[in-house]
mmCIF file of C-alpha atoms and ligand atoms in Angstrom:
data_model
loop_
_atom_site.group_PDB
_atom_site.id
_atom_site.type_symbol
_atom_site.label_atom_id
_atom_site.label_comp_id
_atom_site.label_asym_id
_atom_site.label_seq_id
_atom_site.Cartn_x
_atom_site.Cartn_y
_atom_site.Cartn_z
ATOM 1 C CA MET A 1 -26.254 -4.421 -13.501
ATOM 2 C CA GLU A 2 -22.868 -2.661 -13.704
ATOM 3 C CA ILE A 3 -21.328 -5.197 -11.333
ATOM 4 C CA PHE A 4 -22.180 -8.236 -13.449
ATOM 5 C CA LYS A 5 -20.967 -6.505 -16.585
ATOM 6 C CA ASN A 6 -17.522 -6.312 -14.973
ATOM 7 C CA LYS A 7 -17.421 -9.861 -13.621
ATOM 8 C CA LYS A 8 -15.812 -11.186 -16.755
ATOM 9 C CA ARG A 9 -12.614 -13.201 -17.146
ATOM 10 C CA ALA A 10 -10.856 -11.977 -13.984
ATOM 11 C CA TRP A 11 -11.427 -9.084 -11.593
ATOM 12 C CA LEU A 12 -10.704 -7.513 -8.203
ATOM 13 C CA GLU A 13 -13.443 -6.806 -5.670
ATOM 14 C CA ILE A 14 -12.752 -3.988 -3.245
ATOM 15 C CA ASP A 15 -14.760 -3.852 -0.048
ATOM 16 C CA LEU A 16 -15.089 -0.202 0.976
ATOM 17 C CA SER A 17 -16.766 -1.133 4.258
ATOM 18 C CA ALA A 18 -13.595 -3.041 5.229
ATOM 19 C CA ILE A 19 -11.582 0.103 4.480
ATOM 20 C CA LYS A 20 -13.980 2.088 6.672
ATOM 21 C CA HIS A 21 -13.622 -0.489 9.448
ATOM 22 C CA ASN A 22 -9.818 -0.254 9.199
ATOM 23 C CA ILE A 23 -9.885 3.550 9.333
ATOM 24 C CA GLU A 24 -12.067 3.352 12.455
ATOM 25 C CA HIS A 25 -9.778 0.804 14.093
ATOM 26 C CA LEU A 26 -6.632 2.782 13.250
ATOM 27 C CA SER A 27 -8.261 5.998 14.504
ATOM 28 C CA LYS A 28 -8.765 4.360 17.914
ATOM 29 C CA ASN A 29 -4.978 3.971 18.082
ATOM 30 C CA LEU A 30 -4.266 7.648 17.418
ATOM 31 C CA ASP A 31 -3.766 10.360 19.986
ATOM 32 C CA LYS A 32 -6.826 12.643 20.072
ATOM 33 C CA ASN A 33 -4.989 15.467 18.265
ATOM 34 C CA CYS A 34 -3.546 13.242 15.576
ATOM 35 C CA ASN A 35 -5.150 13.026 12.116
ATOM 36 C CA ILE A 36 -4.741 10.476 9.358
ATOM 37 C CA MET A 37 -2.577 11.300 6.361
ATOM 38 C CA ALA A 38 -3.491 8.561 3.883
ATOM 39 C CA VAL A 39 -0.480 7.345 1.902
ATOM 40 C CA LEU A 40 -1.808 6.492 -1.566
ATOM 41 C CA LYS A 41 1.415 5.887 -3.471
ATOM 42 C CA ALA A 42 1.706 3.464 -6.392
ATOM 43 C CA ASN A 43 -1.966 3.973 -7.270
ATOM 44 C CA ALA A 44 -2.942 3.437 -3.618
ATOM 45 C CA TYR A 45 -1.176 0.064 -3.396
ATOM 46 C CA ASN A 46 -3.077 -0.743 -6.613
ATOM 47 C CA PHE A 47 -6.532 -0.103 -5.100
ATOM 48 C CA ASP A 48 -6.835 2.966 -7.429
ATOM 49 C CA SER A 49 -5.762 6.190 -5.781
ATOM 50 C CA VAL A 50 -8.585 8.349 -7.162
ATOM 51 C CA GLU A 51 -11.348 5.945 -6.076
ATOM 52 C CA ILE A 52 -9.806 5.547 -2.633
ATOM 53 C CA ALA A 53 -9.080 9.258 -2.122
ATOM 54 C CA LYS A 54 -12.667 10.122 -3.083
ATOM 55 C CA TYR A 55 -13.951 7.604 -0.567
ATOM 56 C CA LEU A 56 -11.573 8.899 2.128
ATOM 57 C CA ASN A 57 -12.707 12.477 1.466
ATOM 58 C CA LYS A 58 -16.226 11.212 2.286
ATOM 59 C CA LEU A 59 -14.844 9.820 5.554
ATOM 60 C CA ASN A 60 -13.470 13.317 6.322
ATOM 61 C CA ILE A 61 -9.851 12.529 5.553
ATOM 62 C CA TYR A 62 -8.198 15.550 3.957
ATOM 63 C CA ASN A 63 -4.493 14.765 4.073
ATOM 64 C CA PHE A 64 -2.732 12.593 1.529
ATOM 65 C CA ALA A 65 0.793 11.558 0.629
ATOM 66 C CA VAL A 66 2.064 10.013 -2.610
ATOM 67 C CA ALA A 67 5.476 9.048 -3.952
ATOM 68 C CA THR A 68 5.633 11.194 -7.090
ATOM 69 C CA ILE A 69 4.373 14.501 -8.435
ATOM 70 C CA ASP A 70 2.463 12.705 -11.210
ATOM 71 C CA GLU A 71 0.550 10.708 -8.610
ATOM 72 C CA ALA A 72 -0.235 13.956 -6.794
ATOM 73 C CA ILE A 73 -1.442 15.717 -9.961
ATOM 74 C CA GLU A 74 -3.725 12.787 -10.761
ATOM 75 C CA LEU A 75 -5.451 13.211 -7.397
ATOM 76 C CA ARG A 76 -5.750 16.974 -7.784
ATOM 77 C CA GLN A 77 -7.165 16.682 -11.293
ATOM 78 C CA ALA A 78 -9.808 14.342 -9.873
ATOM 79 C CA ASN A 79 -10.834 17.157 -7.486
ATOM 80 C CA ILE A 80 -9.525 15.526 -4.342
ATOM 81 C CA ILE A 81 -9.729 17.981 -1.463
ATOM 82 C CA GLY A 82 -6.928 18.582 1.038
ATOM 83 C CA GLU A 83 -3.168 18.729 1.339
ATOM 84 C CA ILE A 84 -1.267 16.356 -0.965
ATOM 85 C CA LEU A 85 2.342 15.723 0.036
ATOM 86 C CA VAL A 86 4.907 14.377 -2.444
ATOM 87 C CA LEU A 87 7.235 12.093 -0.466
ATOM 88 C CA GLY A 88 9.816 11.678 -3.230
ATOM 89 C CA TYR A 89 12.047 13.760 -5.455
ATOM 90 C CA THR A 90 10.490 16.189 -7.947
ATOM 91 C CA GLU A 91 12.704 17.218 -10.866
ATOM 92 C CA PHE A 92 13.697 20.881 -11.137
ATOM 93 C CA ASN A 93 11.758 21.317 -14.400
ATOM 94 C CA ASP A 94 8.566 20.080 -12.760
ATOM 95 C CA LEU A 95 8.725 22.296 -9.688
ATOM 96 C CA TYR A 96 6.352 24.908 -11.175
ATOM 97 C CA LYS A 97 3.616 22.244 -11.159
ATOM 98 C CA LEU A 98 3.753 22.055 -7.360
ATOM 99 C CA HIS A 99 2.475 25.605 -7.217
ATOM 100 C CA MET A 100 0.100 25.159 -10.124
ATOM 101 C CA TYR A 101 -1.677 22.183 -8.513
ATOM 102 C CA ASP A 102 -1.338 23.353 -4.907
ATOM 103 C CA LEU A 103 0.868 20.439 -3.855
ATOM 104 C CA THR A 104 3.338 20.111 -0.992
ATOM 105 C CA GLN A 105 6.894 18.922 -1.627
ATOM 106 C CA THR A 106 9.216 17.042 0.719
ATOM 107 C CA ILE A 107 12.652 18.565 1.252
ATOM 108 C CA VAL A 108 14.508 15.294 0.796
ATOM 109 C CA ASP A 109 17.957 16.603 1.834
ATOM 110 C CA ILE A 110 20.058 19.746 2.049
ATOM 111 C CA SER A 111 21.105 19.881 -1.606
ATOM 112 C CA TYR A 112 17.473 19.487 -2.622
ATOM 113 C CA PHE A 113 16.673 22.460 -0.402
ATOM 114 C CA GLU A 114 19.222 24.510 -2.407
ATOM 115 C CA LEU A 115 17.422 23.462 -5.605
ATOM 116 C CA LEU A 116 14.025 24.545 -4.250
ATOM 117 C CA LYS A 117 15.524 27.818 -3.067
ATOM 118 C CA LYS A 118 17.146 28.474 -6.455
ATOM 119 C CA SER A 119 13.810 27.969 -8.228
ATOM 120 C CA LYS A 120 12.473 31.088 -6.458
ATOM 121 C CA LEU A 121 9.018 29.501 -6.793
ATOM 122 C CA ARG A 122 6.551 29.759 -3.927
ATOM 123 C CA ILE A 123 6.379 26.162 -2.702
ATOM 124 C CA LYS A 124 4.788 24.519 0.336
ATOM 125 C CA THR A 125 7.145 21.981 1.895
ATOM 126 C CA HIS A 126 7.548 19.400 4.626
ATOM 127 C CA ILE A 127 11.085 18.722 5.835
ATOM 128 C CA ALA A 128 12.080 15.054 6.049
ATOM 129 C CA ILE A 129 14.564 14.361 8.833
ATOM 130 C CA ASP A 130 16.902 11.386 8.598
ATOM 131 C CA THR A 131 16.947 10.030 12.142
ATOM 132 C CA GLY A 132 18.651 6.738 11.336
ATOM 133 C CA MET A 133 17.071 5.030 8.347
ATOM 134 C CA HIS A 134 19.481 6.702 5.888
ATOM 135 C CA ARG A 135 17.117 6.794 2.945
ATOM 136 C CA LEU A 136 15.783 10.345 2.562
ATOM 137 C CA GLY A 137 15.970 13.306 4.896
ATOM 138 C CA VAL A 138 18.176 16.036 6.271
ATOM 139 C CA ASP A 139 20.630 14.524 8.747
ATOM 140 C CA TYR A 140 19.279 15.207 12.253
ATOM 141 C CA ILE A 141 22.763 16.303 13.322
ATOM 142 C CA ASN A 142 22.917 19.179 10.842
ATOM 143 C CA LYS A 143 20.583 21.390 12.812
ATOM 144 C CA ASP A 144 21.921 24.744 11.601
ATOM 145 C CA GLU A 145 20.904 23.857 8.059
ATOM 146 C CA LEU A 146 17.345 23.647 9.294
ATOM 147 C CA LEU A 147 17.406 27.255 10.483
ATOM 148 C CA GLU A 148 18.383 28.295 6.975
ATOM 149 C CA MET A 149 15.358 26.458 5.596
ATOM 150 C CA PHE A 150 12.985 28.221 7.946
ATOM 151 C CA SER A 151 14.348 31.603 6.883
ATOM 152 C CA CYS A 152 14.094 30.861 3.166
ATOM 153 C CA LYS A 153 11.680 33.378 1.603
ATOM 154 C CA ASN A 154 10.099 31.361 -1.195
ATOM 155 C CA LEU A 155 9.401 28.221 0.861
ATOM 156 C CA THR A 156 6.559 27.757 3.331
ATOM 157 C CA ILE A 157 7.322 24.919 5.722
ATOM 158 C CA THR A 158 4.057 23.360 6.851
ATOM 159 C CA GLY A 159 5.378 20.035 8.132
ATOM 160 C CA ILE A 160 8.375 18.163 9.519
ATOM 161 C CA TYR A 161 8.655 14.413 9.648
ATOM 162 C CA THR A 162 10.769 11.300 9.949
ATOM 163 C CA HIS A 163 10.271 7.643 9.020
ATOM 164 C CA LEU A 164 10.797 4.685 11.347
ATOM 165 C CA CYS A 165 12.485 1.612 9.903
ATOM 166 C CA THR A 166 12.019 -0.924 12.736
ATOM 167 C CA SER A 167 8.521 -0.184 14.063
ATOM 168 C CA ASP A 168 7.241 -3.507 12.676
ATOM 169 C CA GLY A 169 9.206 -5.730 15.064
ATOM 170 C CA PHE A 170 9.052 -6.571 18.747
ATOM 171 C CA SER A 171 12.686 -7.447 19.492
ATOM 172 C CA LYS A 172 14.601 -5.322 22.016
ATOM 173 C CA GLU A 173 16.933 -4.203 19.208
ATOM 174 C CA PHE A 174 14.050 -2.974 17.082
ATOM 175 C CA GLU A 175 12.316 -1.251 20.001
ATOM 176 C CA ASN A 176 15.562 0.461 20.995
ATOM 177 C CA PHE A 177 16.096 1.678 17.459
ATOM 178 C CA VAL A 178 12.596 3.208 17.379
ATOM 179 C CA LYS A 179 13.464 4.982 20.627
ATOM 180 C CA TYR A 180 16.770 6.157 19.136
ATOM 181 C CA GLN A 181 14.991 7.587 16.071
ATOM 182 C CA LEU A 182 12.357 9.299 18.231
ATOM 183 C CA ASP A 183 15.058 10.834 20.454
ATOM 184 C CA ASN A 184 16.855 12.158 17.381
ATOM 185 C CA PHE A 185 13.635 13.616 16.008
ATOM 186 C CA ASN A 186 12.827 15.238 19.344
ATOM 187 C CA SER A 187 16.306 16.726 19.539
ATOM 188 C CA VAL A 188 15.569 18.503 16.239
ATOM 189 C CA ILE A 189 12.217 19.783 17.497
ATOM 190 C CA ASN A 190 13.768 21.017 20.763
ATOM 191 C CA PHE A 191 16.522 22.801 18.867
ATOM 192 C CA LEU A 192 13.990 24.568 16.644
ATOM 193 C CA GLU A 193 11.909 25.591 19.666
ATOM 194 C CA LYS A 194 15.006 27.005 21.377
ATOM 195 C CA ASN A 195 15.579 29.060 18.259
ATOM 196 C CA SER A 196 12.019 30.433 18.433
ATOM 197 C CA ILE A 197 10.846 28.606 15.328
ATOM 198 C CA LYS A 198 7.133 27.894 15.253
ATOM 199 C CA ILE A 199 7.006 24.100 14.903
ATOM 200 C CA PRO A 200 5.072 22.974 11.817
ATOM 201 C CA LYS A 201 2.899 19.831 11.725
ATOM 202 C CA LYS A 202 4.837 16.770 12.915
ATOM 203 C CA HIS A 203 4.460 13.218 11.662
ATOM 204 C CA VAL A 204 6.405 10.063 12.368
ATOM 205 C CA GLN A 205 4.420 6.822 12.280
ATOM 206 C CA ALA A 206 3.326 4.696 9.337
ATOM 207 C CA SER A 207 1.049 1.621 9.694
ATOM 208 C CA THR A 208 3.107 -0.479 12.091
ATOM 209 C CA GLY A 209 4.146 2.649 13.973
ATOM 210 C CA VAL A 210 0.500 3.354 14.789
ATOM 211 C CA LEU A 211 -0.420 -0.240 15.640
ATOM 212 C CA ASN A 212 2.661 -0.978 17.732
ATOM 213 C CA TYR A 213 3.134 2.466 19.301
ATOM 214 C CA PRO A 214 -0.465 3.649 19.804
ATOM 215 C CA LYS A 215 -1.477 7.068 21.193
ATOM 216 C CA PHE A 216 1.843 8.562 20.119
ATOM 217 C CA LYS A 217 1.646 12.369 20.162
ATOM 218 C CA SER A 218 1.978 13.958 16.725
ATOM 219 C CA ASP A 219 -0.176 15.872 14.257
ATOM 220 C CA PHE A 220 -0.446 13.191 11.566
ATOM 221 C CA ALA A 221 0.051 9.465 11.119
ATOM 222 C CA ARG A 222 1.019 8.474 7.580
ATOM 223 C CA LEU A 223 -1.101 5.388 7.016
ATOM 224 C CA GLY A 224 -0.746 3.229 3.927
ATOM 225 C CA VAL A 225 -1.082 -0.524 3.780
ATOM 226 C CA ALA A 226 -3.059 -0.945 7.030
ATOM 227 C CA ILE A 227 -5.941 1.027 5.500
ATOM 228 C CA PHE A 228 -6.342 -1.927 3.162
ATOM 229 C CA GLY A 229 -6.349 -4.418 6.010
ATOM 230 C CA VAL A 230 -2.890 -5.942 6.066
ATOM 231 C CA LEU A 231 0.670 -5.272 7.129
ATOM 232 C CA CYS A 232 3.677 -6.208 4.992
ATOM 233 C CA SER A 233 4.020 -9.610 6.593
ATOM 234 C CA ASP A 234 2.161 -11.879 8.997
ATOM 235 C CA LYS A 235 5.434 -12.478 10.852
ATOM 236 C CA THR A 236 4.889 -9.181 12.673
ATOM 237 C CA LEU A 237 1.170 -9.286 13.442
ATOM 238 C CA SER A 238 0.160 -8.141 16.921
ATOM 239 C CA ASN A 239 -3.300 -8.691 18.434
ATOM 240 C CA ASN A 240 -4.013 -5.081 17.590
ATOM 241 C CA SER A 241 -3.268 -5.574 13.901
ATOM 242 C CA LYS A 242 -5.432 -8.704 13.759
ATOM 243 C CA GLU A 243 -8.461 -6.374 14.042
ATOM 244 C CA LEU A 244 -7.842 -5.220 10.474
ATOM 245 C CA LYS A 245 -10.019 -6.598 7.660
ATOM 246 C CA GLU A 246 -8.594 -7.452 4.244
ATOM 247 C CA ALA A 247 -10.335 -5.267 1.694
ATOM 248 C CA ILE A 248 -9.573 -7.016 -1.600
ATOM 249 C CA SER A 249 -10.511 -10.258 -3.370
ATOM 250 C CA LEU A 250 -9.230 -11.679 -6.638
ATOM 251 C CA LYS A 251 -11.708 -13.705 -8.681
ATOM 252 C CA SER A 252 -11.955 -15.403 -12.031
ATOM 253 C CA LYS A 253 -14.130 -17.959 -13.816
ATOM 254 C CA ILE A 254 -13.983 -21.498 -15.075
ATOM 255 C CA ILE A 255 -14.182 -21.312 -18.881
ATOM 256 C CA SER A 256 -13.652 -24.977 -19.775
ATOM 257 C CA THR A 257 -13.554 -28.389 -18.080
ATOM 258 C CA LYS A 258 -12.199 -31.745 -19.263
ATOM 259 C CA ASN A 259 -11.354 -35.264 -18.175
ATOM 260 C CA VAL A 260 -7.761 -36.398 -18.380
ATOM 261 C CA LYS A 261 -6.415 -39.935 -18.097
ATOM 262 C CA LYS A 262 -3.882 -41.314 -15.661
ATOM 263 C CA GLU A 263 -0.319 -40.563 -16.954
ATOM 264 C CA ASP A 264 -1.503 -37.615 -19.117
ATOM 265 C CA TYR A 265 0.521 -34.429 -18.808
ATOM 266 C CA ILE A 266 -1.204 -31.141 -18.051
ATOM 267 C CA GLY A 267 0.092 -27.787 -19.291
ATOM 268 C CA TYR A 268 3.443 -26.516 -20.508
ATOM 269 C CA SER A 269 6.687 -28.482 -20.274
ATOM 270 C CA GLN A 270 5.117 -31.679 -18.900
ATOM 271 C CA VAL A 271 5.569 -30.415 -15.368
ATOM 272 C CA TYR A 272 2.423 -32.187 -14.123
ATOM 273 C CA LYS A 273 1.631 -35.842 -14.824
ATOM 274 C CA ALA A 274 -1.762 -37.178 -13.709
ATOM 275 C CA LYS A 275 -1.399 -39.890 -11.062
ATOM 276 C CA LYS A 276 -4.968 -41.046 -11.717
ATOM 277 C CA ASP A 277 -7.885 -40.237 -14.012
ATOM 278 C CA MET A 278 -8.829 -36.638 -13.218
ATOM 279 C CA ARG A 279 -11.215 -33.872 -14.032
ATOM 280 C CA ILE A 280 -9.642 -30.459 -14.484
ATOM 281 C CA ALA A 281 -10.887 -26.949 -15.169
ATOM 282 C CA THR A 282 -9.255 -24.095 -17.054
ATOM 283 C CA VAL A 283 -9.599 -20.707 -15.361
ATOM 284 C CA SER A 284 -9.312 -17.382 -17.202
ATOM 285 C CA ILE A 285 -6.511 -15.787 -15.211
ATOM 286 C CA GLY A 286 -2.730 -16.066 -15.465
ATOM 287 C CA TYR A 287 0.543 -14.627 -14.302
ATOM 288 C CA CYS A 288 0.073 -11.521 -16.476
ATOM 289 C CA ASP A 289 -2.853 -10.687 -14.208
ATOM 290 C CA GLY A 290 -0.500 -10.870 -11.237
ATOM 291 C CA TYR A 291 -1.285 -14.392 -10.070
ATOM 292 C CA SER A 292 2.343 -15.421 -9.701
ATOM 293 C CA ARG A 293 3.943 -18.329 -11.537
ATOM 294 C CA SER A 294 5.204 -19.446 -8.150
ATOM 295 C CA PHE A 295 1.646 -20.685 -7.467
ATOM 296 C CA SER A 296 2.093 -23.321 -10.197
ATOM 297 C CA ASN A 297 1.558 -27.031 -9.809
ATOM 298 C CA GLY A 298 -0.271 -27.389 -6.532
ATOM 299 C CA ILE A 299 1.283 -24.486 -4.615
ATOM 300 C CA GLY A 300 -1.688 -22.233 -5.341
ATOM 301 C CA THR A 301 -4.911 -22.948 -3.456
ATOM 302 C CA VAL A 302 -8.185 -21.625 -4.877
ATOM 303 C CA LEU A 303 -11.856 -21.744 -3.836
ATOM 304 C CA VAL A 304 -14.764 -22.865 -5.994
ATOM 305 C CA ASN A 305 -18.311 -22.955 -4.599
ATOM 306 C CA GLY A 306 -16.892 -22.855 -1.065
ATOM 307 C CA GLN A 307 -14.541 -25.809 -1.703
ATOM 308 C CA LYS A 308 -10.745 -25.772 -1.702
ATOM 309 C CA THR A 309 -8.615 -27.108 -4.505
ATOM 310 C CA ASN A 310 -5.224 -26.551 -6.121
ATOM 311 C CA THR A 311 -3.548 -25.522 -9.341
ATOM 312 C CA VAL A 312 -2.152 -28.217 -11.648
ATOM 313 C CA GLY A 313 0.731 -27.624 -14.052
ATOM 314 C CA LEU A 314 2.434 -24.307 -14.715
ATOM 315 C CA ILE A 315 0.445 -21.082 -14.501
ATOM 316 C CA CYS A 316 0.208 -19.644 -18.051
ATOM 317 C CA MET A 317 0.137 -15.988 -19.123
ATOM 318 C CA ASP A 318 -3.643 -15.712 -19.294
ATOM 319 C CA LEU A 319 -4.904 -19.073 -18.024
ATOM 320 C CA LEU A 320 -4.349 -21.688 -15.377
ATOM 321 C CA MET A 321 -5.661 -25.181 -14.641
ATOM 322 C CA ILE A 322 -7.109 -26.510 -11.395
ATOM 323 C CA ASP A 323 -7.997 -29.972 -10.156
ATOM 324 C CA ILE A 324 -11.782 -30.424 -9.859
ATOM 325 C CA THR A 325 -11.817 -34.219 -9.593
ATOM 326 C CA ASN A 326 -13.350 -34.210 -6.128
ATOM 327 C CA ILE A 327 -15.302 -30.988 -6.098
ATOM 328 C CA ASN A 328 -18.470 -29.642 -7.604
ATOM 329 C CA ALA A 329 -17.373 -27.190 -10.319
ATOM 330 C CA ASN A 330 -18.678 -26.254 -13.759
ATOM 331 C CA VAL A 331 -18.115 -23.787 -16.566
ATOM 332 C CA GLY A 332 -19.111 -20.295 -15.424
ATOM 333 C CA ASP A 333 -18.421 -20.944 -11.741
ATOM 334 C CA ILE A 334 -16.441 -18.301 -9.907
ATOM 335 C CA VAL A 335 -12.929 -19.136 -8.740
ATOM 336 C CA THR A 336 -11.632 -17.161 -5.745
ATOM 337 C CA LEU A 337 -7.846 -16.848 -5.748
ATOM 338 C CA LEU A 338 -7.761 -14.328 -2.897
ATOM 339 C CA GLY A 339 -10.564 -13.651 -0.446
ATOM 340 C CA LYS A 340 -13.548 -15.510 0.986
ATOM 341 C CA ASP A 341 -15.914 -18.074 -0.459
ATOM 342 C CA GLY A 342 -18.314 -19.581 2.078
ATOM 343 C CA LYS A 343 -16.368 -20.670 5.142
ATOM 344 C CA GLU A 344 -13.035 -20.786 3.336
ATOM 345 C CA GLU A 345 -10.606 -17.921 2.913
ATOM 346 C CA ILE A 346 -7.318 -17.279 1.141
ATOM 347 C CA SER A 347 -5.464 -14.343 2.648
ATOM 348 C CA LEU A 348 -2.956 -11.942 1.159
ATOM 349 C CA TYR A 349 -0.432 -13.297 3.659
ATOM 350 C CA GLU A 350 -0.826 -16.769 2.164
ATOM 351 C CA LEU A 351 -0.151 -15.420 -1.343
ATOM 352 C CA ALA A 352 2.794 -13.351 -0.085
ATOM 353 C CA ASN A 353 4.366 -16.257 1.800
ATOM 354 C CA LYS A 354 3.893 -18.726 -1.050
ATOM 355 C CA SER A 355 5.580 -16.357 -3.493
ATOM 356 C CA SER A 356 8.355 -15.406 -1.022
ATOM 357 C CA THR A 357 7.506 -11.732 -0.891
ATOM 358 C CA ILE A 358 5.447 -9.221 1.117
ATOM 359 C CA THR A 359 1.768 -8.337 0.719
ATOM 360 C CA ILE A 360 2.439 -4.970 -0.916
ATOM 361 C CA GLU A 361 4.348 -6.584 -3.754
ATOM 362 C CA VAL A 362 1.506 -9.084 -4.336
ATOM 363 C CA LEU A 363 -0.949 -6.164 -4.496
ATOM 364 C CA ASN A 364 1.232 -4.190 -6.859
ATOM 365 C CA HIS A 365 1.577 -7.080 -9.270
ATOM 366 C CA PHE A 366 -2.159 -7.313 -9.932
ATOM 367 C CA GLY A 367 -2.420 -6.535 -13.625
ATOM 368 C CA GLU A 368 -4.015 -3.735 -15.584
ATOM 369 C CA ARG A 369 -6.436 -6.178 -17.236
ATOM 370 C CA LEU A 370 -8.263 -6.818 -13.990
ATOM 371 C CA LYS A 371 -11.436 -4.763 -13.625
ATOM 372 C CA LYS A 372 -11.887 -3.255 -10.169
ATOM 373 C CA ILE A 373 -15.325 -3.558 -8.611
ATOM 374 C CA TYR A 374 -16.087 -1.443 -5.533
ATOM 375 C CA PHE A 375 -18.886 -2.214 -3.110
ATOM 376 C CA GLU A 376 -19.895 -1.168 0.369
HETATM 377 C C1 LIG B 401 5.167 4.163 2.229
HETATM 378 C C2 LIG B 401 5.351 5.181 3.289
HETATM 379 C C3 LIG B 401 4.416 5.277 4.329
HETATM 380 C C4 LIG B 401 3.264 4.331 4.483
HETATM 381 O O1 LIG B 401 3.753 3.094 4.908
HETATM 382 P P1 LIG B 401 2.763 1.891 5.321
HETATM 383 O O2 LIG B 401 3.653 0.918 5.988
HETATM 384 O O3 LIG B 401 2.179 1.375 4.057
HETATM 385 O O4 LIG B 401 1.731 2.455 6.220
HETATM 386 C C5 LIG B 401 4.583 6.294 5.241
HETATM 387 N N1 LIG B 401 5.614 7.151 5.159
HETATM 388 C C6 LIG B 401 6.549 7.072 4.194
HETATM 389 C C7 LIG B 401 7.660 8.054 4.175
HETATM 390 C C8 LIG B 401 6.459 6.080 3.237
HETATM 391 O O5 LIG B 401 7.390 5.990 2.285
#
């Protein structure tokens, strides 16, 4: 079977039914007129943007956002149906491709608008409004500039949006800042209405925006990481976000076992010295597959045949060693480094916390060598 052919060395398993569950849960948090715009940047957080977009098309999702024009073209060339919005900056020389592939470009600020105008190309756009994050967007105060955009002949404005930068937290300060950003966004919308502009599709929330501010009225919610069952960090989990199911597992195999004597060193640089006679196993995965070196020497917990154990010594490029002294483990057995095995589970949050980063960075570090296996 295809699946067994790919279960070699080290691989990722992607549970499409968990993604479906997450879409259903997130949908319950949307206002009835609000649709999902799936954010599939950086190869869909490394889940493979084409595979995921195809699956989401089957679930009747027809709006997508990506970071770059190349990511957008990849989706279009794979026959993905629907509007594809580029969130980032597209170079002047690439603008013709927006039209060619029927893509939508963000107006990232006023000088970028001038560039789009100068191109004289027919381009579909969404305007980003900077309401306080100060990353991308037209300053919400410069409202007259917006009128100029709406009267620009070669641009069709089909959307207007902003991005919240504190929707993940529950402190008064964070909640007040969300309110401040929403007020600024609404002031722009009111101004446009007063000037008889037909308001294009509005979108504001990303994952934590939807989970922490449910039933918010807008046309789209730009959902990224929550589709895959996690938020950036477990420090900001609400009961609502605990309904999400993690959709990815990382697995490898034991390829060799051996006995080592008390006082023997294991691995590079004599970092680990056996305190007793031990049995260890070598597993065919390393930091070049994205299993961080910070999981070296006991920090990393793995599962074998439903039992928990730990790494010993430094993680190598392509290999690592685990302690199997007290567990049942043999050559060929599967080692779960992320995900479930029997009653035990290692979550993305655990990997993120142990390597002092956020879940998205852990996901993005998973290496090209890992085969991706999808199942439902
Ligand atoms: C990345 C991104 C999103 C999606 O964020 P998640 O937290 O992954 O849901 C939405 N909007 C913009 C502008 C983004 O850059």
